[in-house]
Amino acid sequence: MDIAARRSANPDHWNLAAAIRVLSMDAVEAANSGHPGMPMGMADVATVLFRNHLKFDASAPHWFDRDRFILSAGHGSMLIYSLLHLTGYQQMTLDQIRNFRQIDAITAGHPEYGHVEGVETTTGPLGQGIATAVGFAMAEEAMRAEFGADLCDHRTWVIAGDGCLMEGISQEAIGLAGHQKLGRLIVLWDNNDITIDGRVSLSDRTDQRARFAASGWRVLSCDGHDAADIDRALREAAQDDGRPVLVDCKTVIGFGSPAKADSSKAHGSPLGAAEIAATREVYGWTAGAFEIPTEIMDQWRQIGARGAEARAAWQARVDALDAAKRDGFAARISTDPNPRLAPTIAAFKEQTLDGKPKVATRKASENVLEVLNAEMPENFGGSADLTGSNNTKTGGQGVFSPENRLGRYIHYGIREHGMAAAMNGIWLHGGFRPYGGTFLTFTDYARGAMRLSALMGLPVVYVMTHDSIGLGEDGPTHQPVEHLAICRATPNTLTLRPCDQIETAEAWEIALSQTNRPSVLALSRQNLPTLREEIAENLSAKGGYVLREGSSAPQVVLMASGSEVEIAVAARDTLEAEGIATRVVSVPSIELFLAQDEAYRASVLPAGTVRIAVEAAIGLPWDRLLLGLGGSEAKSAFVGMTGFGASGPAPALYKHFGITAEDVAARAKALL
């Protein structure tokens, strides 16, 4: 490639792109860690995108009608950090660039949502960005259908690399996007043919263009180092014909590096001082490290201010709305819980107490959603092809589709990981509170995106049904035993396992009140009786509480969650009949209980008593409740699973694994 000719053919563009390249090289070198090659290779594409096509205003990072830019190839984080600094995002100072990958800097190794304005989502694990972008694009379509193009009219642009497209989640994402005809989703593929190990051909021969086309995408291409050709392709991509767009940008990783371009040497490590000096010479760049000449910086700052007029016009349209519409729109794009939530739940609990239904908590969840979805237009549901099993769809929601953008229920198909990532994107876009369902055992398939929900602090709701061996005949492949422990072990994740319809209602109230963490609702397949007798307070919010008191000061405390609370209550009745004072503590959320003050926890779990925990799962982390606050190993036991399940009817399985009222009562007497 004749780089000198390209420099002279379009010097303005060349210098703008070179500014990205040198900042990226310098920051990675200073950190002695990072990925310089991707920003160097995609600098031309990014420059054309930000200069000519992206709708944004650097002075207003949270402007609702901005285009969303997502760097799915998050290892190339210096690309977005350079762009944010150059275009004038206030937080992205030169000092932050200098301190790339350092502990007190906002310039983390991979872009992290919440650390810096302008980063729309956390993109470390490859494929997450493109999958999350599908949620952004769906939310944009839904908000535009509801509020009109005057308030919501933007695109989602994604830069994805070869690695993003190899990850399995990418197939889930592109299949869903193609089916939903998300015409405002545009993926710019950094087609540089290099992974850390070497050429893509070492591990893959997929025709990516044909793959996207087969999934219903429009496929374009350009020379990723020719500004005019890039501009042509992006203009064509923005002409929405109802299909999402892949733009194949043919690039050279480490562009301009004499010794390391077009090789894995430019991928995951600093170039080195000598190679940086040689590359600067190729670029014709004479300024020192971290120095951007004033005339080039001025041009970039003008690019950053280019969207101010469009933003002001949008704000004027919002201000011109009548008060009710303006307030309604503001409420929808707010992250505050809906004020109708608490009174709706309170009324539902009264109804439940009157009727005392015996229903599976998955059905109880559906009953709760029926009343909530009628009051909360922000609720956006879905399921990974298990709607009838997860009970996540309610009357009047309508199905979100290309023909009905006002529908508030998504058929995600058998795409658990893609569903979880899309829910992250729906929340991040704004306007909706997403929830989605599958079986609890398939949190394994959704794990990567669920972890990012927690890492980003997104209050999405995972409705995970068939939560124990109680699902029965499907057998151990479908019976979760370790999954509750995994969810509880994940930082900043709230796990809720209700025992009846009243606790299920309270769990939904808790989940939909969150502002900075996701919730997992673990729900039963089998029918469960109404056990709660007092509804004035959301007792589930305490995590654990006394459900049944002993006839006198308790000698035995039985703790349980979900479907096993019924077993604990039956065991209490047996023990009380034999003169053994026994308390039952329902523990819908171990995390919430451990967050209570010590005095409350000690009042629920008095010292010196026999303590038994009952749950049809492995014992982690029940030891904290069995042994803490005056508990002892000699006077405690766990009744539950120690291995995988088996295939058979639920009652037979509980008996086979020794999770019955009789077993619990016998263990208690043995420990007294």
XYZ file of C-alpha atoms in Angstrom:
672
model
C 0.000 0.000 0.000
C 1.347 3.414 -0.988
C 0.948 5.252 2.304
C 2.662 8.398 1.050
C 0.113 8.653 -1.739
C -2.735 8.275 0.718
C -1.260 10.970 2.951
C -1.011 13.447 0.101
C -4.387 12.590 -1.428
C -6.411 13.677 1.610
C -4.164 15.407 4.158
C -7.026 16.686 6.379
C -8.444 13.231 6.865
C -4.966 11.729 7.195
C -4.006 14.029 10.055
C -7.270 13.494 11.902
C -6.871 9.721 11.701
C -3.179 9.914 12.568
C -4.078 11.684 15.797
C -6.033 8.583 16.853
C -3.155 6.342 15.863
C -0.413 8.169 17.723
C -2.468 8.582 20.894
C -3.199 4.870 20.814
C 0.444 3.908 20.278
C 1.639 6.283 22.988
C -0.916 5.212 25.601
C -0.267 1.498 25.121
C 3.474 2.114 25.261
C 3.192 4.149 28.479
C 1.078 1.411 30.074
C 3.370 -1.303 28.702
C 0.129 -3.148 28.042
C -2.686 -3.080 25.526
C -3.720 -3.550 21.909
C -2.420 -0.824 19.581
C -3.029 -2.539 16.258
C -6.816 -2.362 16.138
C -7.079 1.429 16.754
C -4.339 1.995 14.187
C -6.213 -0.139 11.653
C -9.689 1.305 12.249
C -8.703 4.944 12.673
C -9.767 5.833 9.133
C -13.204 4.257 9.512
C -13.731 5.863 12.922
C -12.673 9.273 11.641
C -15.165 9.174 8.761
C -17.906 7.896 11.056
C -17.449 10.615 13.702
C -16.728 13.362 11.186
C -19.580 12.771 8.754
C -22.196 10.366 10.086
C -22.456 9.870 13.851
C -25.128 12.048 15.484
C -23.650 13.152 18.798
C -22.717 16.201 20.849
C -19.606 15.822 22.987
C -20.919 18.437 25.423
C -24.075 16.359 26.113
C -23.048 12.708 26.471
C -26.472 11.626 27.749
C -28.605 13.290 25.067
C -31.319 10.712 24.525
C -31.559 11.012 20.728
C -27.838 10.609 20.091
C -26.583 7.808 17.881
C -25.126 4.989 19.941
C -21.532 3.989 19.165
C -20.444 0.590 20.495
C -16.899 -0.729 20.302
C -17.562 -4.460 20.345
C -13.873 -5.140 19.729
C -13.214 -3.775 23.203
C -9.547 -4.741 23.307
C -9.030 -1.789 20.949
C -10.221 0.539 23.714
C -7.723 3.265 22.862
C -9.770 3.874 19.715
C -12.775 5.079 21.697
C -10.691 6.808 24.360
C -8.824 8.744 21.677
C -12.088 9.707 19.991
C -13.631 10.878 23.255
C -10.597 12.986 24.083
C -10.206 14.457 20.632
C -13.879 15.357 20.213
C -13.995 17.087 23.596
C -15.757 14.839 26.084
C -15.040 16.656 29.338
C -14.089 13.601 31.389
C -11.574 12.271 28.877
C -8.625 14.505 29.649
C -5.121 14.023 28.334
C -4.089 12.865 31.793
C -6.609 10.026 31.515
C -5.077 9.033 28.179
C -1.602 9.151 29.704
C -2.767 6.890 32.530
C -4.328 4.247 30.298
C -4.877 0.951 32.158
C -3.833 2.416 35.509
C -5.807 1.775 38.663
C -7.138 5.280 39.296
C -7.880 6.129 35.654
C -11.209 5.907 33.819
C -9.343 4.521 30.801
C -9.714 0.856 31.741
C -8.133 -1.882 29.664
C -11.508 -2.560 28.050
C -14.263 0.068 27.846
C -16.449 -0.031 30.941
C -19.905 1.480 31.173
C -20.251 3.875 34.082
C -16.541 4.672 34.228
C -16.610 7.317 31.519
C -19.252 9.191 29.574
C -19.372 8.168 25.938
C -18.894 4.456 26.604
C -22.364 3.029 25.997
C -21.725 -0.512 27.258
C -18.963 -2.651 28.734
C -17.241 -4.587 25.961
C -14.508 -6.871 27.131
C -15.609 -10.395 26.225
C -15.730 -10.533 22.444
C -19.171 -10.681 20.880
C -20.908 -8.949 23.781
C -20.904 -5.574 22.064
C -22.605 -6.696 18.872
C -25.141 -8.741 20.868
C -25.886 -5.882 23.263
C -26.296 -3.572 20.276
C -29.267 -5.660 19.143
C -31.030 -4.617 22.351
C -30.181 -0.960 21.715
C -31.640 -1.207 18.214
C -34.827 -2.942 19.379
C -35.369 -0.340 22.091
C -34.890 2.465 19.548
C -37.507 0.937 17.250
C -39.948 0.499 20.137
C -39.475 4.013 21.530
C -39.792 5.573 18.073
C -43.037 3.675 17.478
C -44.433 4.847 20.806
C -43.185 8.444 20.982
C -42.550 9.322 17.349
C -39.492 10.224 15.302
C -39.456 13.766 16.701
C -38.274 12.331 20.018
C -36.515 9.115 18.997
C -34.727 8.895 15.649
C -31.206 7.532 15.804
C -28.951 4.656 14.806
C -26.730 2.141 16.548
C -23.215 1.862 15.081
C -20.933 -0.997 16.066
C -17.287 -1.733 15.370
C -16.738 -5.486 15.568
C -13.665 -7.556 14.815
C -12.936 -11.052 13.608
C -12.991 -12.334 17.176
C -16.461 -10.880 17.838
C -17.769 -12.755 14.818
C -16.179 -16.054 15.871
C -17.819 -16.058 19.297
C -21.009 -18.102 19.344
C -23.076 -15.259 20.779
C -22.603 -13.362 17.519
C -24.724 -15.909 15.646
C -27.515 -15.511 18.182
C -27.274 -11.743 17.762
C -27.216 -11.556 13.984
C -30.007 -14.123 13.668
C -32.241 -12.132 16.026
C -31.395 -8.794 14.394
C -32.043 -10.109 10.911
C -35.381 -11.594 11.928
C -36.427 -8.367 13.645
C -35.369 -6.269 10.608
C -33.420 -3.779 12.695
C -32.565 -1.457 9.831
C -30.891 1.133 12.051
C -28.281 -1.301 13.321
C -25.022 -0.926 11.390
C -22.009 -3.131 12.102
C -18.618 -2.041 10.798
C -16.487 -5.160 10.532
C -12.784 -4.588 11.123
C -11.790 -7.233 8.598
C -8.051 -7.373 9.275
C -7.658 -11.182 9.160
C -5.566 -11.303 12.360
C -6.137 -12.817 15.799
C -3.670 -13.105 18.655
C -2.529 -16.513 17.420
C -1.995 -15.311 13.853
C -4.038 -15.416 10.642
C -7.762 -16.061 10.963
C -7.218 -19.005 8.616
C -5.531 -20.852 11.486
C -8.930 -21.438 13.051
C -11.737 -20.310 10.750
C -12.858 -20.259 7.131
C -16.364 -18.831 7.506
C -17.634 -16.623 4.696
C -18.850 -13.886 7.029
C -20.504 -11.868 4.276
C -22.579 -14.870 3.206
C -23.362 -15.670 6.842
C -24.812 -12.226 7.502
C -26.706 -12.210 4.221
C -28.205 -15.594 5.057
C -29.471 -14.120 8.344
C -31.292 -11.294 6.591
C -28.663 -8.564 6.653
C -27.648 -6.168 3.900
C -23.921 -6.550 3.222
C -21.697 -3.728 1.963
C -17.940 -3.328 1.711
C -15.259 -0.675 1.519
C -11.526 -0.104 1.572
C -11.050 0.647 5.270
C -8.192 3.051 4.548
C -9.843 5.081 1.757
C -11.860 7.922 3.289
C -14.002 8.469 0.219
C -14.853 4.791 -0.097
C -15.637 4.542 3.620
C -17.906 7.577 3.358
C -19.740 6.054 0.399
C -20.339 2.804 2.264
C -21.561 4.529 5.432
C -23.929 6.770 3.467
C -25.365 3.700 1.794
C -25.590 1.866 5.109
C -27.626 4.711 6.632
C -30.302 4.371 3.949
C -32.583 2.117 5.980
C -34.314 -0.536 3.886
C -35.510 -2.574 6.861
C -32.460 -4.815 7.124
C -29.544 -4.456 9.534
C -26.293 -3.699 7.753
C -22.831 -5.224 7.799
C -20.092 -3.072 6.288
C -17.020 -5.149 5.496
C -14.161 -2.713 6.133
C -10.968 -4.261 4.783
C -8.172 -2.981 7.006
C -4.583 -3.589 8.008
C -3.955 -4.136 11.711
C -1.181 -1.876 13.012
C -1.527 0.247 9.853
C 1.717 2.090 9.094
C 3.997 0.122 11.384
C 6.948 -0.910 9.197
C 7.746 -4.136 11.074
C 4.487 -5.146 12.738
C 1.589 -4.132 10.478
C -0.592 -6.964 9.162
C 0.632 -9.380 11.819
C -0.269 -10.575 15.292
C 2.742 -8.621 16.584
C 0.548 -5.501 16.441
C -2.376 -7.139 18.221
C -1.817 -7.531 21.936
C 1.389 -5.817 23.024
C 3.117 -2.417 22.780
C 4.983 -1.653 19.561
C 8.154 -0.541 21.335
C 9.865 2.854 21.229
C 11.869 2.183 18.071
C 8.857 0.936 16.125
C 6.739 3.874 17.286
C 9.423 6.292 16.067
C 9.526 4.526 12.702
C 5.735 4.571 12.448
C 5.598 8.283 13.274
C 7.961 8.865 10.378
C 5.660 6.912 8.079
C 2.753 9.061 9.236
C 4.708 12.278 8.810
C 3.968 13.025 12.449
C 6.558 15.245 14.120
C 4.812 16.103 17.390
C 6.012 14.422 20.564
C 4.339 11.749 22.634
C 0.761 12.641 23.607
C 0.999 15.916 21.668
C -1.715 16.853 19.171
C -1.010 19.953 17.049
C -3.452 22.765 17.718
C -4.912 22.888 14.212
C -5.693 19.155 14.286
C -7.194 19.355 17.771
C -9.344 22.306 16.689
C -10.731 20.271 13.799
C -11.568 17.391 16.112
C -13.284 19.704 18.592
C -15.409 21.097 15.746
C -16.427 17.526 14.941
C -17.374 17.033 18.593
C -19.592 20.112 18.500
C -21.205 19.264 15.157
C -24.331 17.762 16.772
C -25.107 20.711 19.067
C -27.608 22.172 16.619
C -29.479 18.880 16.227
C -29.552 18.457 19.990
C -30.940 21.953 20.512
C -33.648 21.316 17.923
C -34.555 18.050 19.659
C -34.761 19.780 23.030
C -37.021 22.437 21.529
C -39.375 19.698 20.296
C -39.435 18.141 23.765
C -40.116 21.521 25.376
C -42.981 22.149 22.941
C -44.882 19.060 24.094
C -47.846 19.554 26.369
C -47.052 18.979 30.028
C -48.551 15.493 30.226
C -46.651 14.184 27.210
C -43.428 15.838 28.303
C -43.702 14.404 31.803
C -44.598 10.992 30.411
C -41.550 10.952 28.164
C -39.288 12.148 30.985
C -40.606 9.393 33.252
C -39.941 6.754 30.622
C -36.314 7.714 30.054
C -35.735 8.075 33.792
C -34.251 5.179 35.748
C -36.520 5.762 38.747
C -38.886 2.944 39.781
C -42.496 3.410 38.711
C -44.594 4.962 41.523
C -47.436 2.563 40.630
C -45.306 -0.438 41.586
C -45.797 -0.501 45.366
C -49.568 0.104 45.461
C -50.162 -2.429 42.699
C -48.205 -5.083 44.588
C -49.995 -4.237 47.847
C -53.415 -4.732 46.244
C -52.295 -7.989 44.637
C -51.065 -9.359 47.963
C -54.454 -8.659 49.528
C -56.145 -10.592 46.736
C -53.728 -13.468 47.194
C -54.289 -13.645 50.938
C -58.031 -13.817 50.362
C -57.769 -16.608 47.787
C -54.756 -18.529 49.134
C -53.966 -20.156 45.767
C -51.795 -23.239 45.411
C -49.743 -22.460 42.309
C -46.212 -22.864 41.052
C -44.202 -19.696 41.606
C -43.659 -19.502 37.837
C -47.473 -19.190 37.540
C -47.539 -16.815 40.491
C -45.000 -14.687 38.600
C -47.322 -14.591 35.591
C -50.198 -13.537 37.849
C -48.061 -10.706 39.255
C -46.974 -9.609 35.785
C -50.595 -9.484 34.616
C -51.302 -6.637 37.017
C -47.886 -4.963 36.753
C -47.673 -4.869 32.960
C -51.037 -3.135 32.785
C -49.681 -0.359 35.014
C -46.063 -0.199 33.852
C -45.627 0.435 30.118
C -41.859 0.294 30.552
C -41.924 -3.451 31.270
C -40.501 -5.227 28.212
C -40.706 -9.003 28.469
C -39.510 -12.035 26.618
C -38.404 -15.633 26.746
C -35.856 -17.866 25.073
C -38.480 -20.052 23.380
C -40.061 -21.091 26.684
C -42.951 -18.650 26.933
C -45.465 -21.280 28.006
C -43.054 -22.683 30.584
C -41.647 -19.432 31.947
C -45.078 -17.735 32.027
C -43.519 -14.419 31.033
C -46.161 -13.148 28.564
C -49.302 -11.390 29.754
C -52.488 -10.261 28.069
C -52.306 -7.000 26.172
C -48.529 -6.918 25.832
C -48.458 -7.713 22.141
C -45.473 -9.278 20.416
C -42.637 -7.003 19.307
C -41.994 -7.659 15.621
C -41.263 -5.818 12.363
C -45.026 -5.562 11.923
C -45.739 -4.392 15.471
C -43.102 -2.184 17.073
C -45.553 -1.376 19.879
C -45.460 -4.955 21.164
C -43.753 -5.353 24.527
C -42.928 -9.053 24.368
C -40.013 -10.543 22.425
C -39.759 -14.095 21.192
C -35.975 -14.421 21.498
C -35.850 -17.940 20.117
C -33.424 -20.483 21.529
C -30.842 -17.804 22.236
C -30.304 -17.566 25.997
C -26.993 -15.713 25.720
C -28.270 -13.404 23.009
C -31.393 -12.681 25.061
C -29.388 -11.699 28.138
C -27.107 -9.415 26.110
C -30.049 -7.835 24.298
C -31.733 -7.130 27.640
C -28.591 -5.292 28.719
C -28.838 -3.212 25.558
C -32.547 -2.486 26.042
C -31.873 -1.119 29.515
C -28.805 0.850 28.430
C -30.689 2.477 25.565
C -33.340 3.764 27.935
C -37.113 3.755 28.024
C -37.740 0.188 29.186
C -37.200 -2.261 32.037
C -36.464 -5.605 30.367
C -37.126 -9.032 31.796
C -36.603 -12.388 30.134
C -37.079 -16.019 30.964
C -35.519 -19.432 30.549
C -34.870 -22.436 32.805
C -32.527 -21.805 35.734
C -30.109 -24.443 34.454
C -29.645 -22.418 31.268
C -28.110 -19.542 33.174
C -25.034 -21.506 32.076
C -25.755 -20.402 28.501
C -26.490 -16.796 29.489
C -23.675 -16.472 31.996
C -21.387 -14.070 30.113
C -24.060 -11.419 29.627
C -25.513 -11.960 33.105
C -22.097 -11.246 34.571
C -21.924 -8.024 32.558
C -25.390 -7.040 33.875
C -23.869 -7.206 37.349
C -20.604 -5.544 36.369
C -22.442 -2.627 34.739
C -25.064 -2.412 37.494
C -28.060 -2.878 35.199
C -31.386 -3.703 36.909
C -32.583 -6.213 34.331
C -34.655 -9.134 35.612
C -33.883 -12.765 34.845
C -36.969 -14.956 35.263
C -35.456 -18.395 35.803
C -38.024 -21.149 36.206
C -37.828 -24.901 36.809
C -35.476 -24.057 39.628
C -34.750 -27.458 41.212
C -35.038 -31.227 40.955
C -38.762 -30.492 41.269
C -38.961 -30.159 37.501
C -38.833 -33.945 37.524
C -38.715 -36.128 34.458
C -36.434 -33.966 32.291
C -33.620 -35.285 34.416
C -30.239 -34.033 35.633
C -29.375 -32.115 32.446
C -32.264 -29.780 33.235
C -32.255 -29.916 37.036
C -30.187 -27.054 38.441
C -28.247 -27.896 41.586
C -25.252 -25.516 41.499
C -26.916 -22.572 39.768
C -28.361 -20.838 42.819
C -24.891 -20.876 44.365
C -23.387 -19.405 41.189
C -25.966 -16.617 41.080
C -25.486 -15.865 44.774
C -21.718 -15.847 44.367
C -21.820 -13.275 41.560
C -21.075 -9.803 42.931
C -23.830 -7.200 42.616
C -26.482 -9.774 41.701
C -29.673 -10.202 43.704
C -31.034 -13.768 43.816
C -34.656 -14.182 44.909
C -36.314 -17.575 45.442
C -39.889 -17.070 46.690
C -41.949 -19.767 48.426
C -45.479 -18.733 47.392
C -47.450 -16.145 45.458
C -47.101 -13.468 48.143
C -43.318 -13.793 48.229
C -43.308 -13.860 44.418
C -45.137 -10.530 44.351
C -42.652 -9.129 46.843
C -39.763 -10.452 44.768
C -41.071 -8.590 41.723
C -41.463 -5.425 43.786
C -37.859 -5.762 44.939
C -36.525 -6.523 41.450
C -38.368 -3.639 39.787
C -37.205 -1.237 42.504
C -33.527 -1.873 41.813
C -31.472 0.853 40.168
C -27.977 -0.614 40.046
C -28.034 -4.424 40.046
C -29.761 -7.255 38.197
C -32.134 -9.712 39.830
C -32.556 -13.436 39.316
C -36.002 -14.790 40.161
C -35.745 -18.553 40.750
C -39.221 -20.019 40.327
C -40.726 -23.462 40.775
C -42.393 -25.781 38.300
C -44.428 -27.558 40.989
C -47.460 -26.080 42.740
C -46.871 -24.559 46.181
C -49.401 -23.516 48.847
C -49.812 -19.968 50.122
C -47.790 -19.940 53.346
C -47.628 -16.251 54.251
C -50.240 -15.001 56.699
C -49.111 -11.373 57.089
C -48.823 -8.922 54.196
C -48.508 -5.413 55.633
C -44.756 -5.317 55.034
C -42.525 -6.609 52.242
C -40.808 -9.131 54.475
C -38.925 -10.632 51.525
C -36.943 -7.391 51.367
C -35.316 -8.429 54.650
C -34.011 -11.529 52.901
C -35.089 -13.842 55.730
C -37.839 -13.595 58.306
C -39.808 -15.711 60.774
C -42.593 -17.381 58.815
C -43.782 -19.718 61.587
C -42.916 -19.151 65.229
C -42.296 -21.923 67.723
C -44.757 -22.651 70.505
C -42.118 -21.344 72.909
C -38.489 -20.228 72.712
C -37.262 -22.246 69.739
C -35.043 -25.248 70.213
C -34.845 -25.772 66.442
C -34.698 -23.242 63.606
C -35.506 -24.537 60.127
C -34.406 -22.330 57.239
C -35.496 -22.825 53.630
C -36.172 -21.058 50.355
C -38.656 -21.556 47.550
C -40.366 -24.909 47.233
C -38.587 -26.288 50.300
C -40.253 -23.835 52.691
C -43.347 -26.052 52.494
C -41.188 -28.994 53.600
C -39.795 -26.998 56.518
C -43.296 -26.019 57.641
C -44.412 -29.665 57.545
C -41.317 -30.714 59.501
C -42.078 -28.026 62.105
C -45.567 -29.411 62.565
C -44.086 -32.859 63.221
C -41.555 -31.529 65.724
C -44.071 -29.331 67.525
C -46.393 -32.323 67.874
C -43.574 -34.034 69.750
C -43.086 -31.040 72.062
C -40.027 -29.594 70.266
C -40.426 -25.846 69.830
C -39.519 -25.116 66.208
C -39.270 -21.897 64.218
C -39.409 -21.719 60.407
C -37.446 -18.969 58.697
C -38.195 -18.299 55.051
C -35.071 -17.073 53.248
C -36.049 -15.782 49.796
C -32.712 -13.957 49.485
C -29.545 -14.875 51.349
C -27.869 -11.713 50.063
C -30.580 -9.424 51.436
C -30.591 -11.233 54.769
C -26.832 -10.885 55.169
C -27.203 -7.169 54.420
C -29.463 -6.662 57.483
C -27.996 -5.379 60.726
C -26.632 -7.887 63.207
C -29.396 -7.311 65.744
C -32.087 -8.266 63.253
C -30.208 -11.325 62.024
C -29.605 -12.479 65.605
C -33.298 -12.054 66.397
C -34.214 -14.335 63.490
C -31.447 -16.878 64.156
C -31.002 -17.061 67.938
C -27.747 -18.531 69.194
C -27.597 -21.981 70.695
C -30.424 -23.534 68.693
C -30.261 -26.435 66.288
C -30.215 -24.984 62.779
C -31.123 -26.833 59.612
C -31.191 -25.369 56.099
C -33.355 -27.049 53.473
C -32.908 -26.421 49.748
C -33.015 -28.739 46.740
C -29.594 -27.535 45.604
C -26.011 -27.736 46.831
C -25.260 -26.280 50.246
C -23.289 -23.182 49.283
C -23.584 -20.560 50.810
C -25.913 -21.732 53.596
C -22.947 -22.268 55.961
C -22.926 -18.538 56.637
C -26.401 -18.828 58.159
C -25.846 -22.222 59.781
C -22.573 -21.386 61.509
C -22.679 -17.600 61.962
C -24.371 -15.635 64.777
C -23.770 -18.274 67.412
C -24.375 -21.298 65.230
C -22.152 -24.347 65.478
C -21.188 -27.269 63.305
C -22.244 -29.723 66.000
C -25.792 -28.367 66.023
C -26.378 -27.651 62.320
C -27.121 -29.545 59.140
C -27.955 -28.993 55.504
C -30.689 -31.045 53.852
C -30.351 -30.807 50.098
C -28.309 -31.999 47.167
C -24.696 -33.178 47.131
C -24.554 -34.141 43.454
C -26.613 -34.060 40.285
C -30.268 -35.016 40.075
C -32.058 -37.887 38.338
C -35.006 -38.466 36.048
C -38.342 -39.185 37.690
C -41.493 -37.600 39.134
C -40.793 -34.754 41.529
C -42.219 -36.388 44.691
C -40.170 -39.535 44.059
C -37.023 -37.461 43.532
C -37.455 -35.548 46.793
C -37.898 -38.828 48.629
C -34.954 -40.430 46.790
C -32.597 -37.590 47.739
C -33.847 -37.321 51.319
C -35.420 -33.885 51.059
C -38.672 -34.523 52.929
C -40.339 -33.311 56.093
C -39.630 -36.674 57.694
C -35.923 -36.433 56.892
C -35.723 -32.878 58.216
C -37.498 -33.758 61.456
C -35.243 -36.775 61.976
C -32.098 -34.659 61.456
C -33.357 -32.098 63.945
C -34.015 -34.705 66.638
C -30.620 -36.277 66.056
C -28.933 -32.913 66.621
C -30.829 -32.020 69.797
